[in-house]
CSV table of C-alpha atoms and ligand atoms in Angstrom, one decimal:
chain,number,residue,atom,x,y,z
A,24,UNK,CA,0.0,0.0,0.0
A,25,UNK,CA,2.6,2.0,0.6
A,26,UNK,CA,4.4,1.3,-2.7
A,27,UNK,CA,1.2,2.2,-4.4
A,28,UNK,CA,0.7,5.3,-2.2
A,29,UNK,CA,4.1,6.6,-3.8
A,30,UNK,CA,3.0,5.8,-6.6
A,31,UNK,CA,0.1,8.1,-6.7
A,32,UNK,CA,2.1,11.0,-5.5
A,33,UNK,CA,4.4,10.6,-8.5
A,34,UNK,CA,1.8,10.5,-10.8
A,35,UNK,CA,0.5,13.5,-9.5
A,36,UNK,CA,4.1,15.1,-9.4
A,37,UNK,CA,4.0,14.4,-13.4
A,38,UNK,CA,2.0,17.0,-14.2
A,39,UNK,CA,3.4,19.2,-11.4
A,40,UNK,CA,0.8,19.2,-8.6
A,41,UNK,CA,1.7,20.0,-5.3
A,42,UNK,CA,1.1,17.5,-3.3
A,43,UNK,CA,0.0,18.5,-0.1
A,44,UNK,CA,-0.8,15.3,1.7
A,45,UNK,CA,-1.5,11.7,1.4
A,46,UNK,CA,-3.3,9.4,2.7
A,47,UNK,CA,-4.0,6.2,3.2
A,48,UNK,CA,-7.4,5.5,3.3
A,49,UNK,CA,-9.4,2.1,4.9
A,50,UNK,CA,-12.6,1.3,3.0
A,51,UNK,CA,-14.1,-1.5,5.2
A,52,UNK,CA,-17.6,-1.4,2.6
A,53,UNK,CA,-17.5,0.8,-0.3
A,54,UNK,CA,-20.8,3.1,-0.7
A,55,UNK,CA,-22.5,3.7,-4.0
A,56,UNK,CA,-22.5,7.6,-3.3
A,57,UNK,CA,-19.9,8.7,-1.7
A,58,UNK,CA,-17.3,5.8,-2.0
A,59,UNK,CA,-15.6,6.3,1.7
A,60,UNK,CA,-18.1,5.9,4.9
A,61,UNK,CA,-19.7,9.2,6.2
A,62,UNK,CA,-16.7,9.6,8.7
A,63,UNK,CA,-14.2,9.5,6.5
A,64,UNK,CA,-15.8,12.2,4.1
A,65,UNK,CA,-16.3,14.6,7.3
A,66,UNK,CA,-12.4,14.2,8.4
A,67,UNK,CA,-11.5,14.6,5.0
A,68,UNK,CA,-13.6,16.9,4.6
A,69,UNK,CA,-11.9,19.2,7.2
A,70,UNK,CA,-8.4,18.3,6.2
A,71,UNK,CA,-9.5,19.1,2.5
A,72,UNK,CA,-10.5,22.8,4.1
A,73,UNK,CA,-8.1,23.3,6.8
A,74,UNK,CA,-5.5,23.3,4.1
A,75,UNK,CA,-7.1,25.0,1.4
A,76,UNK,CA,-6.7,21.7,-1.3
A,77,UNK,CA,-8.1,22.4,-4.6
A,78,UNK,CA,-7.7,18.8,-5.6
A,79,UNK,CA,-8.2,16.1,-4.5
A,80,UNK,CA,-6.9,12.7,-6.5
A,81,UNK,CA,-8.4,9.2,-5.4
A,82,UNK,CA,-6.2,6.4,-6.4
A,83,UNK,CA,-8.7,4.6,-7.6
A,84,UNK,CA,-11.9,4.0,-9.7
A,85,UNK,CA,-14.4,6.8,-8.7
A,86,UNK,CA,-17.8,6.3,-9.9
A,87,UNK,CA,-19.4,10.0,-11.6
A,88,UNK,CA,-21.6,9.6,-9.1
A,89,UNK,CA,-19.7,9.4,-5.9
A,90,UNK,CA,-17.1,11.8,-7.7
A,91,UNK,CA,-19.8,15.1,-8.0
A,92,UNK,CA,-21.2,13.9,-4.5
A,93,UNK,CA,-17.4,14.4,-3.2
A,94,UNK,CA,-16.8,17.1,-5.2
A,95,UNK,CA,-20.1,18.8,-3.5
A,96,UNK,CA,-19.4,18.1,0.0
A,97,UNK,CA,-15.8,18.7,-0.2
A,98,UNK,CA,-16.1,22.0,-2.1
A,99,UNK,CA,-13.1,20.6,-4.5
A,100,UNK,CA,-12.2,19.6,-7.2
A,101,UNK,CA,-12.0,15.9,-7.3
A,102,UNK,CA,-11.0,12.9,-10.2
A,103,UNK,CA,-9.5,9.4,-10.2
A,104,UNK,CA,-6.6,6.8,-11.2
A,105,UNK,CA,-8.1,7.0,-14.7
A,106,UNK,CA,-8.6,10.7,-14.8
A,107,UNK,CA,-5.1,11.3,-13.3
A,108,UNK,CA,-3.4,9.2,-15.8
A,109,UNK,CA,-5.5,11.0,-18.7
A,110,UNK,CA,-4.0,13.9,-18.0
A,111,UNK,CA,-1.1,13.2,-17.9
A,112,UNK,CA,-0.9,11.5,-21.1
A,113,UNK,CA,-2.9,14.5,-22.2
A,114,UNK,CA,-0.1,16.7,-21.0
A,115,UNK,CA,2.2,14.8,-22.5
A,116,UNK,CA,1.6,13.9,-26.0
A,117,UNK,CA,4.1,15.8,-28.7
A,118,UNK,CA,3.1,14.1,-31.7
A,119,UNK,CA,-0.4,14.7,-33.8
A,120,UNK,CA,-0.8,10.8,-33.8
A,121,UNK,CA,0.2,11.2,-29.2
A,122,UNK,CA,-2.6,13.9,-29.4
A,123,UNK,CA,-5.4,12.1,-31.2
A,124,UNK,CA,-5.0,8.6,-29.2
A,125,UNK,CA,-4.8,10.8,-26.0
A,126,UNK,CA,-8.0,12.8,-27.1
A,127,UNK,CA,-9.8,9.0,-27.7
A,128,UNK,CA,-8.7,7.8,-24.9
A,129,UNK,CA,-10.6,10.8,-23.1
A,130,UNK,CA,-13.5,10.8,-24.9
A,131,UNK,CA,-14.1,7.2,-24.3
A,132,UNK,CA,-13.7,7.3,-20.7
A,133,UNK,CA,-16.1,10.6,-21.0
A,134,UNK,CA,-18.8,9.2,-22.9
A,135,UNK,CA,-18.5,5.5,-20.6
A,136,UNK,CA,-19.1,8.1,-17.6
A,137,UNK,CA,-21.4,9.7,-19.9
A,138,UNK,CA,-23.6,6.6,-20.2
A,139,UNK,CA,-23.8,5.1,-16.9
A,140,UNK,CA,-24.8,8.7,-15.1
A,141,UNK,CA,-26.6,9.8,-18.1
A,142,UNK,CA,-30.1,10.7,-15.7
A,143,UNK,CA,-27.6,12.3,-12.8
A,144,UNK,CA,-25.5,14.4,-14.9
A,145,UNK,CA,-27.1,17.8,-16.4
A,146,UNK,CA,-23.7,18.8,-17.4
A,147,UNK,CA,-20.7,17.0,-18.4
A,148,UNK,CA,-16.9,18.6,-18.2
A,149,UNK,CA,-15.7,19.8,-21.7
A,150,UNK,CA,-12.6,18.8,-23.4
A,151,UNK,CA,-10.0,16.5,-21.4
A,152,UNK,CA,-9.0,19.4,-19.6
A,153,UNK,CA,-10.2,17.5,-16.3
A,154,UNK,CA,-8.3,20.1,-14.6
A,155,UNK,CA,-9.1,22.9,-16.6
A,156,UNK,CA,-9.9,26.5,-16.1
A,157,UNK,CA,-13.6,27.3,-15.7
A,158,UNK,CA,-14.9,27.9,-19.0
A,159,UNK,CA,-14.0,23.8,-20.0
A,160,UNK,CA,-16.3,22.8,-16.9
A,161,UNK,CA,-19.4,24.7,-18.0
A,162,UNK,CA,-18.8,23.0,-21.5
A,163,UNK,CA,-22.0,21.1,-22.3
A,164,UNK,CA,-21.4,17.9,-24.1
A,165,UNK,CA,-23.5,16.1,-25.7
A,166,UNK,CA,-23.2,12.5,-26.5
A,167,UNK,CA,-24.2,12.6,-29.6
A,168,UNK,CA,-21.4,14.8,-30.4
A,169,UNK,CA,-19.0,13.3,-28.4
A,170,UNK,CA,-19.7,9.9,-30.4
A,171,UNK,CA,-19.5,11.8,-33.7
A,172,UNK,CA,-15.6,13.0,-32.3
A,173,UNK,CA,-15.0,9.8,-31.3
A,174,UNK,CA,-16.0,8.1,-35.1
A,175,UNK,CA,-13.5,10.9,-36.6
A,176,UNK,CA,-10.9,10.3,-33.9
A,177,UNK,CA,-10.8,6.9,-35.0
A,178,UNK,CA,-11.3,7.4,-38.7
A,179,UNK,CA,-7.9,9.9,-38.5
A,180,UNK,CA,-6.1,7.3,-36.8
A,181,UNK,CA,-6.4,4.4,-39.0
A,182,UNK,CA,-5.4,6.8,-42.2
A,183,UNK,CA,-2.1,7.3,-40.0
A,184,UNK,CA,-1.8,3.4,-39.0
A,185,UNK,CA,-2.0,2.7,-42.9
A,186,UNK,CA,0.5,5.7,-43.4
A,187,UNK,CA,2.7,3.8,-40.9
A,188,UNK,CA,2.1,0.5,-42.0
A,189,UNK,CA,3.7,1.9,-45.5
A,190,UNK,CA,6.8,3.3,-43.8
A,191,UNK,CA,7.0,0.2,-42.0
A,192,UNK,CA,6.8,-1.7,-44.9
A,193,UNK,CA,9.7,0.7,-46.4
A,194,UNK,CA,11.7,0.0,-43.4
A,195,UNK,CA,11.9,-3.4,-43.9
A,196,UNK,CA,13.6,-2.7,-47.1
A,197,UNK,CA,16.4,-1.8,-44.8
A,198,UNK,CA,15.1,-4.8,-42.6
A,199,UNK,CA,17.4,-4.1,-39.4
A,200,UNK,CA,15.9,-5.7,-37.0
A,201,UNK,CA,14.0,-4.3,-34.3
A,202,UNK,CA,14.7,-4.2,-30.6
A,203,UNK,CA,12.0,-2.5,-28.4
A,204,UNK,CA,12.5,-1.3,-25.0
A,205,UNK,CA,9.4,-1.8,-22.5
A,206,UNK,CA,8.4,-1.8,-19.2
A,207,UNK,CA,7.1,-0.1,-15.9
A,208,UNK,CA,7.0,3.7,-16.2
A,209,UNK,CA,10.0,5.4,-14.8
A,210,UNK,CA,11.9,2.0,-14.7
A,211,UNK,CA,14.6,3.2,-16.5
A,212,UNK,CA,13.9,2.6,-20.5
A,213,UNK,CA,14.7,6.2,-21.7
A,214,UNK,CA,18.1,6.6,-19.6
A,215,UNK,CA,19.3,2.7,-21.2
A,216,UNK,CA,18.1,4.1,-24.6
A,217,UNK,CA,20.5,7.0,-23.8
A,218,UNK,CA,23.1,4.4,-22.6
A,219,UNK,CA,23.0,2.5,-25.4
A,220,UNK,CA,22.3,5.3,-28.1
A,221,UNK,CA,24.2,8.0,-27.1
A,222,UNK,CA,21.3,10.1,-27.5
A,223,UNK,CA,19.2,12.3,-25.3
A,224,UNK,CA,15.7,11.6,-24.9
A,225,UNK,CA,14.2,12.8,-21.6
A,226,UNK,CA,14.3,10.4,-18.9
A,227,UNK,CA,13.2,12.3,-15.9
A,228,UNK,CA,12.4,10.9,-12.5
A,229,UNK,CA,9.0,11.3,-13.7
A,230,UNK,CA,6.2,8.7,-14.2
A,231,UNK,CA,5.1,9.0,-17.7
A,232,UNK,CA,8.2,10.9,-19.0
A,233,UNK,CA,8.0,9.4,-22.4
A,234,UNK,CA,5.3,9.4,-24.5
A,235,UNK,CA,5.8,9.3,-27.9
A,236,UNK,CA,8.1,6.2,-29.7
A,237,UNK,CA,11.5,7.2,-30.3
A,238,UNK,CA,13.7,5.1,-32.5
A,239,UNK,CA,17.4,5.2,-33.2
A,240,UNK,CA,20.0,2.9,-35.0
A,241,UNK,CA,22.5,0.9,-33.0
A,242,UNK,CA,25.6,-1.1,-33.6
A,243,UNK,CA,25.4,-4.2,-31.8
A,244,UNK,CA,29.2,-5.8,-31.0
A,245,UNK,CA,29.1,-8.0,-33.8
A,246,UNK,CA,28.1,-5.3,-36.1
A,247,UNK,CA,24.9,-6.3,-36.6
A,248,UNK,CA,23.0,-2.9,-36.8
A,249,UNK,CA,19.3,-3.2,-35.1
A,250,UNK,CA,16.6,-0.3,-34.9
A,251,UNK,CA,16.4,0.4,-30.8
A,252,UNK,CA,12.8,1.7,-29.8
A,253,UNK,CA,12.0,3.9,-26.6
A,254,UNK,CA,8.2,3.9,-25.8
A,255,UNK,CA,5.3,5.1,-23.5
A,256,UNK,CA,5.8,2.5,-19.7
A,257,UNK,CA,3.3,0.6,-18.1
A,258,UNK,CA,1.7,1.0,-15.0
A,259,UNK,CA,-0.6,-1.1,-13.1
A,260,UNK,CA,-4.7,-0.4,-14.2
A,261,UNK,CA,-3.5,1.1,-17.6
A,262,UNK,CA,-6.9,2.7,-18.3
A,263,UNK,CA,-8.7,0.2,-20.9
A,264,UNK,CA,-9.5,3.4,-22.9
A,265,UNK,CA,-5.7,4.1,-23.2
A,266,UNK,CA,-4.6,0.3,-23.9
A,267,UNK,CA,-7.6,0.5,-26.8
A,268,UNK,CA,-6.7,4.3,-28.0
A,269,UNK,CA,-3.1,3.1,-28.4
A,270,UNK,CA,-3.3,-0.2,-29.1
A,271,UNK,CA,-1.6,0.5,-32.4
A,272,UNK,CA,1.3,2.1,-31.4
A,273,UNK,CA,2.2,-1.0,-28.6
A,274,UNK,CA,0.9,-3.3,-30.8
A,275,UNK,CA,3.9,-2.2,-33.3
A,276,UNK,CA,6.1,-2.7,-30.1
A,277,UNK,CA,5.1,-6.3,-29.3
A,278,UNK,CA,6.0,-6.7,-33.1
A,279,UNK,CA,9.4,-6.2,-32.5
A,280,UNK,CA,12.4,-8.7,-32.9
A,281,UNK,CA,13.3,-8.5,-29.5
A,282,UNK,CA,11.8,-6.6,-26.4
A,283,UNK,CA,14.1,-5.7,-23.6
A,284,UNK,CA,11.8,-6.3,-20.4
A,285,UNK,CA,13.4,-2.9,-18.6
A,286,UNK,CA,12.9,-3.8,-14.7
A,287,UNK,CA,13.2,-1.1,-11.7
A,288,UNK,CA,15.2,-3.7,-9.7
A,289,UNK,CA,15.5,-1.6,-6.8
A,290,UNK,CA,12.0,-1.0,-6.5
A,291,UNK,CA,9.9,-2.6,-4.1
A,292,UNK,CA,7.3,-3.3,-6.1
A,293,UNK,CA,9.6,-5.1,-8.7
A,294,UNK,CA,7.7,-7.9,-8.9
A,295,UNK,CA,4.0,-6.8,-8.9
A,296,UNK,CA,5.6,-4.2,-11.6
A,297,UNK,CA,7.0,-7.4,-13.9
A,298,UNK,CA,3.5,-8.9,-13.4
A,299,UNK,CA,1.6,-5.5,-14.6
A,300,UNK,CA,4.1,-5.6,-18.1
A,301,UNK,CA,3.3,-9.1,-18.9
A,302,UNK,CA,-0.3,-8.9,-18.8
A,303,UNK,CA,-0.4,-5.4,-20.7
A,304,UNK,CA,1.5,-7.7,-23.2
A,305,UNK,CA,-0.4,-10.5,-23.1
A,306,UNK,CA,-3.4,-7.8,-23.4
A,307,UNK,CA,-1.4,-7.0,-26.4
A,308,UNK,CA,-1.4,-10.3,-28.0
A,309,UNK,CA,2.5,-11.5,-27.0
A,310,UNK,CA,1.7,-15.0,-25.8
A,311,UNK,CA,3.8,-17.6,-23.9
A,312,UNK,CA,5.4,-18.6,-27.5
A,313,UNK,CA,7.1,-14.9,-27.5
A,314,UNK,CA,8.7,-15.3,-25.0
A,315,UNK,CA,11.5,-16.4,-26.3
A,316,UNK,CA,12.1,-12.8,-28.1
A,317,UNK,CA,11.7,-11.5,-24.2
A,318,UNK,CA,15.1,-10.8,-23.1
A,319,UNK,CA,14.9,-9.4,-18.9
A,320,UNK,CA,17.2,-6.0,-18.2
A,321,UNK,CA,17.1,-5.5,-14.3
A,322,UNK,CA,18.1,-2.1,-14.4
A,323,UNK,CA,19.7,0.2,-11.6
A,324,UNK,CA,22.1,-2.4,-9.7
A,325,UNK,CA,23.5,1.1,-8.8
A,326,UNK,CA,21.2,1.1,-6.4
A,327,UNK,CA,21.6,-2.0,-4.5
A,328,UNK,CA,23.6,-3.1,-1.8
A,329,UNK,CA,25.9,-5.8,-2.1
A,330,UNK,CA,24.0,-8.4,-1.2
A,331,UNK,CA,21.2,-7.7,-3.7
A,332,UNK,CA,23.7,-7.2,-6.9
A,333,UNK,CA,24.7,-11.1,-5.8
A,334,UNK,CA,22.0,-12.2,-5.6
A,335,UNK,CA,20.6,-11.2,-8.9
A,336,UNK,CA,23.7,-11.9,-10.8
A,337,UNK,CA,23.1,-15.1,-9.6
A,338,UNK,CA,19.8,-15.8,-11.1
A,339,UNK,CA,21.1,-14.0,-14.2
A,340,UNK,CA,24.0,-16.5,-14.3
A,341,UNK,CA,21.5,-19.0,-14.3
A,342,UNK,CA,19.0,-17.1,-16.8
A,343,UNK,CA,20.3,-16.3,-20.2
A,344,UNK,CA,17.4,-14.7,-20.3
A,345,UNK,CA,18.2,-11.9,-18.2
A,346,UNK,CA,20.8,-9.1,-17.7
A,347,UNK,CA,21.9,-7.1,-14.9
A,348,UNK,CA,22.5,-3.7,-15.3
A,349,UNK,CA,22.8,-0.3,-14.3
A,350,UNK,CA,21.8,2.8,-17.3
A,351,UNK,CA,23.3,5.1,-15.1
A,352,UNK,CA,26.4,4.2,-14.7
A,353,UNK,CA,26.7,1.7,-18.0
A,354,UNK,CA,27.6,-1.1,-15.7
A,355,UNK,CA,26.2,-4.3,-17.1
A,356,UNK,CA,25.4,-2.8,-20.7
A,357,UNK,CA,28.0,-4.2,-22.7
A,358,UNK,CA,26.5,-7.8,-21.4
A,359,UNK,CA,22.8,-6.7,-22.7
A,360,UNK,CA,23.9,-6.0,-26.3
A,361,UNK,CA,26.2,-9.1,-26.6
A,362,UNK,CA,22.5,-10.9,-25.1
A,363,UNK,CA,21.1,-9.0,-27.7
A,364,UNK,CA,23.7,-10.1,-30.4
A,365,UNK,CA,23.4,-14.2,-29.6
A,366,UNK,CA,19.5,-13.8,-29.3
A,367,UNK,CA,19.5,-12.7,-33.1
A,368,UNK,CA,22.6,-14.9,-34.0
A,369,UNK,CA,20.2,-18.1,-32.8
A,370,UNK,CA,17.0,-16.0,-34.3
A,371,UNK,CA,18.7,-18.3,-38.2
A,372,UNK,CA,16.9,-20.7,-40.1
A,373,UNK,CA,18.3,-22.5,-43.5
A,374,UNK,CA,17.6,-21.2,-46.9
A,375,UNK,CA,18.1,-22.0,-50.7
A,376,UNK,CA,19.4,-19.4,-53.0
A,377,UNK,CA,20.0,-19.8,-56.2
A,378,UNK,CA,22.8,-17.1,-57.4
A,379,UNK,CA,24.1,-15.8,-60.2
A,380,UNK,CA,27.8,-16.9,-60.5
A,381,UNK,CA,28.9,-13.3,-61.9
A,382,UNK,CA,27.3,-12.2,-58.7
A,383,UNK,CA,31.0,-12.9,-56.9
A,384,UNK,CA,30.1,-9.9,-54.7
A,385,UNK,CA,26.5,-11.7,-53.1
A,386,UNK,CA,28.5,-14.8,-53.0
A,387,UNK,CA,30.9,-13.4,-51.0
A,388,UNK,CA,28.8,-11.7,-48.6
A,389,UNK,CA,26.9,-14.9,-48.0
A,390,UNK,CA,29.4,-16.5,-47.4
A,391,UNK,CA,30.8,-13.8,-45.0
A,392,UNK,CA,27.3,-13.5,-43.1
A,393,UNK,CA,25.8,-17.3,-43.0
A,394,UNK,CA,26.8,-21.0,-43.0
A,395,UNK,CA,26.7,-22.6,-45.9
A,396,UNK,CA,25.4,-26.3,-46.0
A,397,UNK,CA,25.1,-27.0,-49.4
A,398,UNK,CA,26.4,-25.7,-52.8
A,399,UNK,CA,26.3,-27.2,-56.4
A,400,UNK,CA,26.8,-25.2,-59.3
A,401,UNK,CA,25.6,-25.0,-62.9
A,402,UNK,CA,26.9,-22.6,-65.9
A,403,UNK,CA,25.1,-20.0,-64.7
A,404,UNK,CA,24.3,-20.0,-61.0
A,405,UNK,CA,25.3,-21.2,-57.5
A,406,UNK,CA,22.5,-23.1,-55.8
A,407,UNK,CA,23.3,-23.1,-52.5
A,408,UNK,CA,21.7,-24.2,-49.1
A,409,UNK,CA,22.8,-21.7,-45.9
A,410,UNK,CA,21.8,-21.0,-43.0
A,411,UNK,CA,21.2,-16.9,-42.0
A,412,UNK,CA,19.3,-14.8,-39.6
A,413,UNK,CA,16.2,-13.2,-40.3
A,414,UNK,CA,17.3,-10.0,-40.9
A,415,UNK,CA,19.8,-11.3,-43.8
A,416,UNK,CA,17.1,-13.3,-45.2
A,417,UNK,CA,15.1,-10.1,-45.3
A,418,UNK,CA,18.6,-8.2,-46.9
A,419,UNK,CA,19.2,-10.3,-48.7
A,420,UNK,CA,15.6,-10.4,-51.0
A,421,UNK,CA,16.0,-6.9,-50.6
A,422,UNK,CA,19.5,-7.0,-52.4
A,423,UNK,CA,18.5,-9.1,-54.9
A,424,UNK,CA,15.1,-7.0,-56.1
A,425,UNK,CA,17.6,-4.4,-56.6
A,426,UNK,CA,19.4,-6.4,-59.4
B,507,GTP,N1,20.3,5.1,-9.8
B,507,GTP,C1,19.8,4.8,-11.1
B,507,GTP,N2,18.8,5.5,-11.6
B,507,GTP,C2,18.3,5.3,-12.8
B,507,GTP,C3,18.9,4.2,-13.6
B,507,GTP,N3,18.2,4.2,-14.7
B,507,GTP,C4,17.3,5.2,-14.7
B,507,GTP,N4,17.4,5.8,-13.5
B,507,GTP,C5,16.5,7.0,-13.1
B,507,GTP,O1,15.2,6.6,-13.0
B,507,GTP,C6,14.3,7.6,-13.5
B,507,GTP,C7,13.5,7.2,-14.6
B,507,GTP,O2,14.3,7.0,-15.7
B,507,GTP,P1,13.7,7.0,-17.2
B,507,GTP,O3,14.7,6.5,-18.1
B,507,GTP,O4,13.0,8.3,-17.5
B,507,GTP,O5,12.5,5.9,-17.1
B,507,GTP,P2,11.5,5.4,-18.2
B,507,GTP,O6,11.4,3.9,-18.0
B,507,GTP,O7,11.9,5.9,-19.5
B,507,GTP,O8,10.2,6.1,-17.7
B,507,GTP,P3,8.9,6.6,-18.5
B,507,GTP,O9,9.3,7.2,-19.8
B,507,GTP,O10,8.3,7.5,-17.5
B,507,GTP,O11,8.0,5.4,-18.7
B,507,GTP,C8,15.3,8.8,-13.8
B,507,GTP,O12,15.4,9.6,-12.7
B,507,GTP,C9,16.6,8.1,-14.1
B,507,GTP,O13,17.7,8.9,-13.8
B,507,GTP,C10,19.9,3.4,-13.0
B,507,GTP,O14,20.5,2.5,-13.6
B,507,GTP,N5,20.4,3.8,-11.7
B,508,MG,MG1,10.9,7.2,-20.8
């Protein structure tokens, strides 16, 4: 509770609230109206005034009900987990594609609040400016409008997935594979992207820092070149009507060659954390099968004392699945990308090619980049049987349409 009490300050922090207190707060039976028992709204209620809050955040789902009741006897301003995380994502979004999904996400969770309170609500707040100035709370929306956003929302976002799904398809002509960071918010994705990059993304102490997917190309120590992706972190009750707004955009992620599992190792939550990730990606459609393209980076070893860095190089000994690691200090990194490098070494599978024999310069590079099983020649060509990664394979066809 106390993990998840943090937790809700730092989400608050993200879109710079000042936090004023926190509480934990007992629920022995929940009540339809006002969610905590009449008690605990009067104490509140006198906390909520002795210090002049404006806000008050419940970490948790508020029905629109129980939220206006609050709101009315607490003479503030009050929203939920959902709510909270909306904002922030609405705060955060840089991209037109960020912005639309955020704005979807909204409106969803609007117009599902919409429906259930339809005969309670004479007014609805405007926008996704749950914390907006007064003008956006008079705003009057109706649902009929709100579903006719909603229909264009989503009309404006597939023309971008099939705009995507081209550039994809164009990157695969320079088929490097792709190696996706995910994981917990503020676990430590955007600092190893750094790391490993030599970039500068922002990685703040921040929950929700990154947003929008970043990728850059990286050198593996092989030389194998892979395409490394930073993306928006989990957190546990992701908002369905986020998971659903940008289900394309993780989607993508889950498509990668290889995810890097980024774990907070130091956290103590870790494990609930790891448990939230793998069902937003098995939400996402990675099953048990994938997990074989799941590699494990516990992240900020920095952090630990002794006895935990030993303990979880132990396991990671054991685990070829897993790396320990610190993005802050590079500790541990080198070890990731040569995980990295034999995870797309294994990632072969034998082919037949059938090349030209004035083609010395394929030949060559075939032989340089696979195993070859098998060759017999003709006049014209080399038919040969070799072994090669996926991402050759996909070079390789690529080389060859350009003849
Ligand atoms: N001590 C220590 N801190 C780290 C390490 N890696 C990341 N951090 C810190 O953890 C915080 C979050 O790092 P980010 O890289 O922004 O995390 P993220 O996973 O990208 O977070 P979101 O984008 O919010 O999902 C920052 O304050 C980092 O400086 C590490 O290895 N050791
Ligand atoms: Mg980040």
């Amino acid at each position: 509770m106390e993990a998840r009490l943090d937790e809700a300050v730092g989400l608050a922090r993200a879109i710079r609230l000042d936090v004023v207190r926190a509480e934990i707060a007992r629920i022995a039976r929940p009540r339809p109206n006002t969610l905590f028992g009449g008690g605990a709204v009067g104490n509140l209620g006198e906390l909520i005034k002795d210090d002049a809050i404006e806000l008050v955040v419940v970490d948790g789902a508020l029905s629109p009900v129980q939220q206006r009741n609050l709101e009315r006897s607490w003479q503030a301003k009050v929203i939920d987990r959902t709510g909270l995380i909306l904002e922030i994502f609405g705060a955060r979004a840089r991209t037109h594609e960020g912005r639309l999904q955020v704005e979807l996400a909204a409106l969803s969770y609007q117009r599902s609040r919409l429906v259930r309170s339809w005969t309670h609500l004479e007014r609805q707040r405007g926008g996704f400016g749950f914390l907006g100035g007064p003008g956006e709370s008079q705003l009057e929306i109706d649902r009929r409008l709100i579903g006719e956003r909603i229909a264009r929302l989503k009309r404006e976002l597939d023309d971008i997935k099939r705009t995507r799904a081209l550039h994809r398809e164009a990157r695969r002509r320079v088929p490097y594979p792709v190696v996706a960071l995910v994981g917990y918010t503020n676990a430590g994705k955007s600092t190893l992207f750094n790391r490993l990059t030599r970039s500068a993304v922002s990685a703040d102490d921040m929950l929700f820092a990154t947003l929008d997917p970043t990728m850059r190309q990286l050198a593996l120590p092989s030389g194998r070149q892979v395409i490394l992706s930073d993306t928006v972190g989990f957190i546990s009750e992701l908002p369905t009507h986020l998971i659903a707004a940008f289900r394309a955009t993780l989607e993508e992620v889950t498509e990668a060659n290889i995810l890097i599992h980024v774990r907070d190792a130091h956290h103590s939550d870790s494990d609930a954390q790891r448990s939230d990730v793998l069902a937003v990606l098995a939400d996402l459609g990675l099953d048990e099968t994938a997990q074989d393209r799941v590699i494990e980076a516990m992240n900020k070893i920095d952090l630990l004392d002794p006895a935990g860095r030993a303990s979880l190089a132990n396991h990671a000994r054991r685990n070829s699945q897993s790396a320990v690691l610190s993005a802050a200090t590079g500790e541990g990194c080198d070890t990731l990308l040569e995980l990295i490098d034999n995870r797309l070494e294994a990632a072969t599978r034998p082919v037949r090619l059938d090349i030209p024999l004035s083609d010395g310069r394929t030949l060559a590079w075939i032989y340089r980049h696979g195993e070859v099983l098998g060759r017999r020649d003709d006049d014209e060509a080399a038919h040969l049987s070799v072994r090669l990664s996926e991402a050759d394979i996909a070079r390789l066809h690529n080389h060859q349409r350009l003849h």
